[in-house]
Coordinates of N, CA and C in Angstrom, one line a residue:
M1 N -28.3 -75.1 101.3 CA -27.1 -74.5 101.7 C -27.4 -73.2 102.5
T2 N -26.7 -73.0 103.6 CA -26.9 -71.8 104.4 C -25.7 -70.9 104.2
L3 N -25.9 -69.7 103.8 CA -24.8 -68.7 103.7 C -24.9 -67.9 105.0
S4 N -23.7 -67.4 105.4 CA -23.7 -66.6 106.6 C -22.8 -65.4 106.4
L5 N -23.1 -64.7 105.3 CA -22.5 -63.4 105.1 C -23.0 -62.4 106.1
P6 N -22.2 -61.5 106.6 CA -22.7 -60.5 107.6 C -23.6 -59.4 106.9
I7 N -24.7 -59.9 106.4 CA -25.7 -59.0 105.8 C -27.1 -59.4 106.4
D8 N -28.1 -58.7 106.0 CA -29.5 -59.1 106.5 C -29.8 -60.5 106.3
A9 N -30.5 -61.1 107.3 CA -30.8 -62.5 107.3 C -31.6 -62.9 106.1
E10 N -32.6 -62.1 105.7 CA -33.4 -62.4 104.6 C -32.6 -62.3 103.3
A11 N -31.7 -61.4 103.2 CA -30.8 -61.4 102.0 C -29.9 -62.6 101.9
N12 N -29.4 -63.1 103.0 CA -28.6 -64.3 103.1 C -29.5 -65.5 102.6
K13 N -30.7 -65.5 103.1 CA -31.6 -66.6 102.8 C -31.9 -66.7 101.3
L14 N -32.1 -65.5 100.7 CA -32.3 -65.5 99.3 C -31.1 -66.0 98.5
L15 N -29.9 -65.5 98.9 CA -28.7 -66.0 98.3 C -28.5 -67.5 98.4
A16 N -28.9 -68.0 99.5 CA -28.7 -69.4 99.8 C -29.7 -70.3 99.0
T17 N -30.8 -69.7 98.7 CA -31.9 -70.5 98.0 C -32.1 -70.2 96.5
D18 N -31.5 -69.1 96.1 CA -31.7 -68.7 94.7 C -30.3 -68.5 94.0
P19 N -29.9 -69.5 93.2 CA -28.6 -69.3 92.5 C -28.5 -68.0 91.7
L20 N -29.6 -67.6 91.1 CA -29.5 -66.4 90.3 C -29.2 -65.2 91.2
A21 N -29.8 -65.1 92.4 CA -29.5 -64.0 93.3 C -28.0 -64.0 93.7
L22 N -27.5 -65.2 93.9 CA -26.1 -65.3 94.3 C -25.2 -64.8 93.1
L23 N -25.6 -65.2 91.9 CA -24.8 -64.7 90.7 C -24.9 -63.2 90.5
I24 N -26.1 -62.7 90.7 CA -26.3 -61.2 90.6 C -25.5 -60.5 91.6
G25 N -25.5 -61.0 92.8 CA -24.6 -60.4 93.9 C -23.2 -60.4 93.4
M26 N -22.7 -61.4 92.8 CA -21.3 -61.5 92.3 C -21.1 -60.5 91.2
V27 N -22.1 -60.4 90.3 CA -22.0 -59.4 89.2 C -21.8 -58.0 89.8
L28 N -22.6 -57.7 90.8 CA -22.6 -56.3 91.4 C -21.4 -56.1 92.3
D29 N -20.6 -57.1 92.6 CA -19.5 -57.0 93.6 C -18.3 -56.4 92.9
Q30 N -18.4 -55.1 92.6 CA -17.2 -54.3 92.1 C -17.5 -52.9 92.4
Q31 N -16.5 -52.2 93.0 CA -16.6 -50.8 93.3 C -17.7 -50.4 94.3
V32 N -18.2 -51.4 95.0 CA -19.1 -51.1 96.1 C -18.7 -52.1 97.2
P33 N -19.0 -51.8 98.5 CA -18.8 -52.8 99.5 C -19.6 -54.1 99.2
F34 N -19.0 -55.2 99.6 CA -19.6 -56.5 99.3 C -21.0 -56.5 99.9
E35 N -21.2 -55.9 101.1 CA -22.5 -55.9 101.7 C -23.6 -55.4 100.8
K36 N -23.2 -54.3 100.1 CA -24.2 -53.7 99.2 C -24.4 -54.6 98.0
A37 N -23.4 -55.1 97.5 CA -23.5 -56.0 96.3 C -24.4 -57.2 96.6
F38 N -24.1 -57.9 97.7 CA -24.9 -59.1 98.0 C -26.2 -58.9 98.7
S39 N -26.5 -57.7 99.1 CA -27.8 -57.4 99.6 C -28.8 -56.9 98.5
S40 N -28.2 -56.4 97.4 CA -29.0 -55.8 96.3 C -29.9 -56.8 95.6
P41 N -29.5 -58.1 95.5 CA -30.5 -59.1 94.9 C -31.8 -59.1 95.7
Y42 N -31.7 -59.1 97.0 CA -32.9 -59.1 97.9 C -33.7 -57.8 97.7
V43 N -33.0 -56.6 97.6 CA -33.7 -55.4 97.3 C -34.4 -55.4 96.0
L44 N -33.7 -55.9 95.0 CA -34.3 -56.1 93.6 C -35.6 -56.9 93.7
A45 N -35.5 -58.0 94.4 CA -36.7 -58.9 94.5 C -37.8 -58.1 95.2
Q46 N -37.5 -57.3 96.2 CA -38.5 -56.6 96.9 C -39.2 -55.5 96.0
R47 N -38.3 -54.9 95.2 CA -38.8 -53.8 94.3 C -39.7 -54.4 93.2
L48 N -39.4 -55.7 92.8 CA -40.2 -56.3 91.7 C -41.4 -57.0 92.3
G49 N -41.4 -57.3 93.6 CA -42.5 -58.0 94.3 C -42.4 -59.5 94.2
H50 N -41.3 -60.0 93.7 CA -41.0 -61.4 93.6 C -39.6 -61.6 93.2
Q51 N -39.1 -62.9 93.4 CA -37.8 -63.2 92.9 C -37.8 -63.3 91.4
P52 N -37.0 -62.6 90.7 CA -37.0 -62.6 89.3 C -36.3 -63.8 88.7
T53 N -36.7 -64.2 87.5 CA -36.0 -65.3 86.8 C -35.0 -64.6 85.8
A54 N -34.1 -65.4 85.3 CA -33.1 -64.9 84.3 C -33.9 -64.5 83.1
Q55 N -34.9 -65.3 82.7 CA -35.7 -64.9 81.5 C -36.4 -63.6 81.7
E56 N -36.9 -63.3 82.9 CA -37.6 -62.1 83.1 C -36.6 -60.9 83.0
I57 N -35.5 -61.0 83.6 CA -34.5 -59.9 83.5 C -34.0 -59.8 82.1
A58 N -33.7 -60.9 81.4 CA -33.3 -60.8 80.0 C -34.2 -60.1 79.1
D59 N -35.5 -60.3 79.4 CA -36.6 -59.7 78.6 C -37.0 -58.3 79.0
F60 N -36.6 -57.9 80.2 CA -37.0 -56.6 80.8 C -36.7 -55.5 79.9
D61 N -37.5 -54.5 79.8 CA -37.2 -53.2 79.1 C -36.0 -52.6 79.8
T62 N -34.9 -52.4 79.1 CA -33.6 -51.9 79.7 C -33.8 -50.7 80.5
E63 N -34.5 -49.7 79.9 CA -34.7 -48.4 80.7 C -35.5 -48.6 81.9
A64 N -36.4 -49.5 81.9 CA -37.2 -49.8 83.1 C -36.4 -50.5 84.2
L65 N -35.5 -51.4 83.7 CA -34.6 -52.0 84.6 C -33.6 -51.0 85.2
V66 N -33.1 -50.1 84.4 CA -32.2 -49.1 85.0 C -32.9 -48.3 86.0
A67 N -34.2 -47.9 85.8 CA -35.0 -47.1 86.7 C -35.1 -47.9 88.1
I68 N -35.3 -49.2 88.0 CA -35.4 -50.0 89.2 C -34.1 -50.0 90.0
F69 N -33.0 -50.1 89.2 CA -31.6 -50.1 89.8 C -31.3 -48.8 90.4
A70 N -31.8 -47.7 89.8 CA -31.4 -46.3 90.2 C -32.3 -45.8 91.3
K71 N -33.4 -46.4 91.5 CA -34.3 -45.9 92.6 C -33.6 -45.8 93.9
P72 N -33.7 -44.7 94.6 CA -32.9 -44.6 95.9 C -33.4 -45.5 96.9
P73 N -32.6 -46.1 97.7 CA -31.1 -46.1 97.5 C -30.8 -47.1 96.3
A74 N -30.0 -46.6 95.4 CA -29.6 -47.3 94.2 C -29.0 -48.7 94.6
L75 N -29.2 -49.6 93.7 CA -28.7 -51.0 93.9 C -27.1 -51.1 93.7
H76 N -26.6 -50.1 93.1 CA -25.1 -50.0 92.9 C -24.8 -48.6 92.6
R77 N -23.5 -48.2 92.8 CA -23.1 -46.8 92.6 C -23.2 -46.4 91.1
F78 N -23.2 -47.4 90.2 CA -23.3 -47.2 88.8 C -24.5 -48.0 88.3
P79 N -25.7 -47.5 88.6 CA -26.9 -48.3 88.4 C -27.2 -48.6 86.9
K80 N -26.9 -47.7 86.0 CA -27.2 -47.9 84.6 C -26.2 -49.0 84.0
A81 N -25.0 -48.9 84.3 CA -24.0 -49.9 83.8 C -24.3 -51.2 84.4
M82 N -24.6 -51.3 85.7 CA -24.8 -52.6 86.4 C -26.1 -53.2 86.0
A83 N -27.1 -52.4 85.8 CA -28.4 -53.0 85.3 C -28.2 -53.6 83.9
A84 N -27.4 -53.0 83.1 CA -27.1 -53.5 81.8 C -26.3 -54.8 81.9
R85 N -25.3 -54.8 82.8 CA -24.5 -56.0 83.0 C -25.3 -57.2 83.5
V86 N -26.1 -56.9 84.5 CA -27.0 -58.0 85.0 C -27.9 -58.5 83.9
Q87 N -28.4 -57.7 83.1 CA -29.2 -58.1 82.0 C -28.4 -58.9 81.0
E88 N -27.2 -58.5 80.7 CA -26.3 -59.3 79.8 C -26.1 -60.7 80.3
V89 N -25.8 -60.8 81.6 CA -25.5 -62.1 82.3 C -26.8 -62.9 82.2
C90 N -27.9 -62.3 82.4 CA -29.2 -63.1 82.4 C -29.5 -63.6 80.9
R91 N -29.2 -62.8 80.0 CA -29.3 -63.2 78.6 C -28.4 -64.3 78.2
A92 N -27.2 -64.3 78.8 CA -26.3 -65.4 78.5 C -26.8 -66.7 79.2
L93 N -27.4 -66.5 80.4 CA -28.0 -67.7 81.1 C -29.1 -68.3 80.3
V94 N -29.9 -67.4 79.7 CA -31.1 -67.9 78.9 C -30.6 -68.6 77.6
T95 N -29.6 -68.1 76.9 CA -29.1 -68.7 75.7 C -28.2 -69.9 75.9
Q96 N -27.4 -69.9 77.0 CA -26.5 -71.0 77.2 C -26.8 -72.0 78.3
Y97 N -27.7 -71.6 79.2 CA -27.9 -72.5 80.4 C -29.4 -72.6 80.7
D98 N -30.3 -72.6 79.7 CA -31.7 -72.7 79.8 C -32.3 -71.8 80.9
G99 N -31.7 -70.7 81.1 CA -32.2 -69.7 82.0 C -32.0 -70.0 83.5
H100 N -31.2 -70.9 83.8 CA -31.0 -71.3 85.2 C -29.5 -71.1 85.6
A101 N -29.3 -70.3 86.6 CA -28.0 -70.0 87.0 C -27.3 -71.2 87.5
A102 N -28.0 -72.1 88.2 CA -27.4 -73.3 88.7 C -26.8 -74.2 87.6
N103 N -27.3 -74.1 86.4 CA -26.8 -74.9 85.3 C -25.4 -74.5 84.9
L104 N -24.9 -73.4 85.5 CA -23.5 -73.1 85.3 C -22.6 -74.1 85.9
W105 N -23.1 -74.7 87.0 CA -22.3 -75.7 87.8 C -22.8 -77.1 87.8
V106 N -24.1 -77.3 87.5 CA -24.6 -78.6 87.6 C -24.0 -79.4 86.5
G107 N -23.5 -80.6 86.8 CA -22.9 -81.5 85.9 C -21.5 -81.2 85.3
V108 N -20.8 -80.2 85.9 CA -19.5 -79.9 85.4 C -18.6 -81.1 85.8
A109 N -17.7 -81.4 84.9 CA -16.7 -82.5 85.2 C -15.7 -82.2 86.2
D110 N -15.3 -80.9 86.2 CA -14.2 -80.5 87.1 C -14.2 -79.0 87.3
G111 N -13.2 -78.6 88.2 CA -13.1 -77.2 88.5 C -12.7 -76.3 87.3
A112 N -11.9 -76.9 86.4 CA -11.5 -76.2 85.2 C -12.7 -75.8 84.3
E113 N -13.6 -76.8 84.2 CA -14.8 -76.6 83.4 C -15.7 -75.5 84.1
L114 N -15.8 -75.6 85.4 CA -16.6 -74.6 86.2 C -16.1 -73.2 86.0
L115 N -14.8 -73.1 86.1 CA -14.1 -71.8 85.9 C -14.3 -71.3 84.5
R116 N -14.2 -72.2 83.5 CA -14.4 -71.8 82.1 C -15.9 -71.3 81.9
R117 N -16.8 -72.0 82.5 CA -18.2 -71.6 82.3 C -18.5 -70.2 83.0
V118 N -18.0 -70.0 84.2 CA -18.2 -68.8 84.9 C -17.5 -67.7 84.2
G119 N -16.3 -67.9 83.7 CA -15.5 -66.9 83.1 C -16.0 -66.5 81.7
S120 N -16.9 -67.3 81.1 CA -17.5 -66.9 79.9 C -18.6 -65.9 80.0
L121 N -19.1 -65.7 81.2 CA -20.2 -64.7 81.4 C -19.7 -63.3 81.2
P122 N -20.6 -62.4 80.7 CA -20.2 -61.0 80.5 C -19.7 -60.4 81.8
G123 N -18.6 -59.7 81.7 CA -18.0 -59.1 82.9 C -17.2 -59.9 83.9
F124 N -17.1 -61.2 83.6 CA -16.3 -62.1 84.4 C -15.0 -62.3 83.8
G125 N -14.0 -61.6 84.3 CA -12.6 -61.9 84.0 C -12.1 -63.0 84.8
K126 N -10.8 -63.3 84.7 CA -10.2 -64.4 85.4 C -10.4 -64.3 86.9
Q127 N -10.1 -63.1 87.5 CA -10.1 -63.0 88.9 C -11.6 -63.1 89.4
K128 N -12.5 -62.5 88.8 CA -13.9 -62.6 89.2 C -14.4 -64.0 89.1
A129 N -14.1 -64.7 88.0 CA -14.5 -66.1 87.9 C -13.8 -67.0 88.9
Q130 N -12.6 -66.7 89.3 CA -12.0 -67.5 90.4 C -12.6 -67.2 91.7
I131 N -12.9 -66.0 92.0 CA -13.6 -65.7 93.3 C -15.0 -66.3 93.3
F132 N -15.7 -66.3 92.2 CA -17.1 -66.9 92.2 C -16.9 -68.5 92.4
T133 N -15.9 -69.0 91.7 CA -15.7 -70.5 91.8 C -15.4 -70.8 93.3
A134 N -14.5 -70.0 93.9 CA -14.2 -70.2 95.4 C -15.5 -70.0 96.2
L135 N -16.3 -69.0 95.9 CA -17.5 -68.8 96.7 C -18.4 -70.0 96.6
L136 N -18.6 -70.5 95.4 CA -19.4 -71.7 95.2 C -18.9 -72.9 96.0
G137 N -17.6 -73.1 95.9 CA -17.0 -74.2 96.6 C -17.0 -74.1 98.1
K138 N -16.6 -72.9 98.6 CA -16.5 -72.7 100.1 C -17.8 -72.5 100.8
Q139 N -18.8 -71.9 100.1 CA -20.0 -71.5 100.9 C -21.3 -72.1 100.2
Y140 N -21.2 -72.6 99.0 CA -22.4 -73.1 98.4 C -22.4 -74.6 98.1
G141 N -21.2 -75.3 98.5 CA -21.1 -76.7 98.4 C -20.9 -77.2 97.0
V142 N -20.5 -76.4 96.1 CA -20.3 -76.8 94.7 C -18.8 -77.1 94.6
Q143 N -18.4 -78.4 94.7 CA -17.0 -78.8 94.8 C -16.6 -79.9 93.8
P144 N -16.7 -79.6 92.5 CA -16.2 -80.6 91.6 C -14.7 -80.8 91.8
P145 N -14.2 -82.0 91.3 CA -12.8 -82.2 91.5 C -12.0 -81.1 90.9
G146 N -11.0 -80.6 91.7 CA -10.1 -79.6 91.2 C -10.6 -78.1 91.3
W147 N -11.7 -78.0 92.1 CA -12.3 -76.6 92.2 C -11.3 -75.7 92.9
R148 N -10.6 -76.1 93.9 CA -9.7 -75.2 94.6 C -8.6 -74.8 93.7
E149 N -8.1 -75.7 92.9 CA -7.0 -75.3 92.0 C -7.5 -74.3 91.0
A150 N -8.7 -74.6 90.5 CA -9.3 -73.7 89.5 C -9.5 -72.3 90.0
A151 N -9.8 -72.2 91.3 CA -10.1 -70.9 92.0 C -8.8 -70.2 92.3
G152 N -7.7 -70.9 92.1 CA -6.4 -70.2 92.4 C -6.2 -69.9 93.9
A153 N -5.6 -68.9 94.3 CA -5.4 -68.5 95.7 C -6.7 -68.3 96.4
Y154 N -7.7 -67.9 95.7 CA -9.0 -67.7 96.3 C -9.6 -69.0 96.8
G155 N -9.2 -70.1 96.3 CA -9.7 -71.4 96.7 C -8.9 -72.0 97.9
E156 N -7.8 -71.4 98.3 CA -7.0 -72.0 99.4 C -7.8 -72.0 100.7
E157 N -7.7 -73.1 101.4 CA -8.4 -73.3 102.7 C -7.7 -72.3 103.7
G158 N -8.6 -71.7 104.4 CA -8.0 -70.8 105.5 C -7.6 -69.4 105.0
S159 N -7.8 -69.1 103.7 CA -7.4 -67.8 103.2 C -8.5 -66.8 103.5
Y160 N -8.1 -65.5 103.5 CA -9.0 -64.4 103.7 C -8.8 -63.4 102.6
R161 N -9.2 -63.7 101.4 CA -8.9 -62.9 100.2 C -10.1 -62.2 99.6
S162 N -11.3 -62.9 99.8 CA -12.5 -62.4 99.0 C -13.8 -62.7 99.8
V163 N -14.9 -62.4 99.1 CA -16.2 -62.7 99.7 C -16.4 -64.2 99.9
A164 N -15.6 -65.0 99.2 CA -15.7 -66.5 99.4 C -15.3 -66.9 100.8
D165 N -14.5 -66.0 101.5 CA -14.0 -66.3 102.8 C -14.8 -65.6 104.0
I166 N -15.8 -64.8 103.6 CA -16.5 -64.0 104.6 C -17.7 -64.8 105.2
T167 N -17.6 -65.0 106.5 CA -18.8 -65.7 107.1 C -19.3 -64.9 108.3
D168 N -18.5 -64.0 108.8 CA -18.8 -63.2 110.0 C -18.0 -61.9 110.0
G169 N -18.2 -61.2 111.1 CA -17.5 -59.9 111.2 C -16.0 -60.0 111.3
D170 N -15.5 -61.1 112.0 CA -14.1 -61.3 112.0 C -13.5 -61.6 110.7
S171 N -14.1 -62.5 109.9 CA -13.5 -62.9 108.6 C -13.7 -61.7 107.7
L172 N -14.7 -60.9 107.8 CA -14.8 -59.7 107.0 C -13.7 -58.7 107.3
A173 N -13.3 -58.5 108.6 CA -12.2 -57.7 108.9 C -10.9 -58.2 108.3
R174 N -10.7 -59.5 108.4 CA -9.5 -60.1 107.8 C -9.4 -59.9 106.3
V175 N -10.5 -60.1 105.6 CA -10.5 -59.9 104.2 C -10.2 -58.4 103.8
R176 N -10.9 -57.5 104.6 CA -10.6 -56.1 104.3 C -9.2 -55.7 104.6
A177 N -8.6 -56.3 105.6 CA -7.1 -56.0 105.9 C -6.3 -56.6 104.8
Y178 N -6.6 -57.7 104.3 CA -5.8 -58.3 103.1 C -5.9 -57.4 101.9
K179 N -7.1 -56.9 101.6 CA -7.3 -56.0 100.4 C -6.6 -54.7 100.6
K180 N -6.6 -54.2 101.9 CA -5.8 -53.0 102.1 C -4.3 -53.2 101.9
E181 N -3.8 -54.3 102.4 CA -2.4 -54.7 102.1 C -2.1 -54.7 100.6
M182 N -3.0 -55.4 99.9 CA -2.8 -55.5 98.4 C -2.8 -54.1 97.7
K183 N -3.6 -53.2 98.2 CA -3.7 -51.9 97.6 C -2.4 -51.1 97.9
A184 N -2.0 -51.3 99.1 CA -0.7 -50.6 99.5 C 0.5 -51.1 98.8
A185 N 0.5 -52.4 98.6 CA 1.6 -53.1 97.8 C 1.6 -52.7 96.4
A186 N 0.4 -52.5 95.8 CA 0.3 -52.1 94.4 C 0.8 -50.6 94.2
K187 N 0.6 -49.8 95.2 CA 1.0 -48.4 95.2 C 2.5 -48.3 95.3
A188 N 3.1 -49.2 96.0 CA 4.6 -49.1 96.3 C 5.4 -49.4 95.1

């Protein structure tokens, strides 16, 4: 699968080839620009000197992991909290999915099951689970029956609501405009 997020080509390549990197990017995609969130798995791999496994992150000394996340430039604006969240997600992958992020979606019967599995991860509420389901379907080729319905409005073809819809600068601008409209509507 080839992802074409408007970020560094090597970061895109990692996201496309490593399901754990993609999942970590989604975990980090809150309160920071999406470019930062989805580039950080690549930076994490660089800092470690290799692509980490879920087992490695699950077993990592928490304070040492926080230090890696906090090293300037920090992987997230809240490095301590997000290092802990990534570690929690990796621990869930180890205990529930044999340590493989792809096992979240491999063999799912339908979109509802995919959404349920993603939504069971630490920090994944309904909206985040729907966005990740849409991202998997639209850009990662994970399309079990009913995936669009499970993803809700984020699964709609031709929508520009989330990272699932970003493939270039134009789509990024359209998603940002949509989010700005939603914030304005929420304030009204």
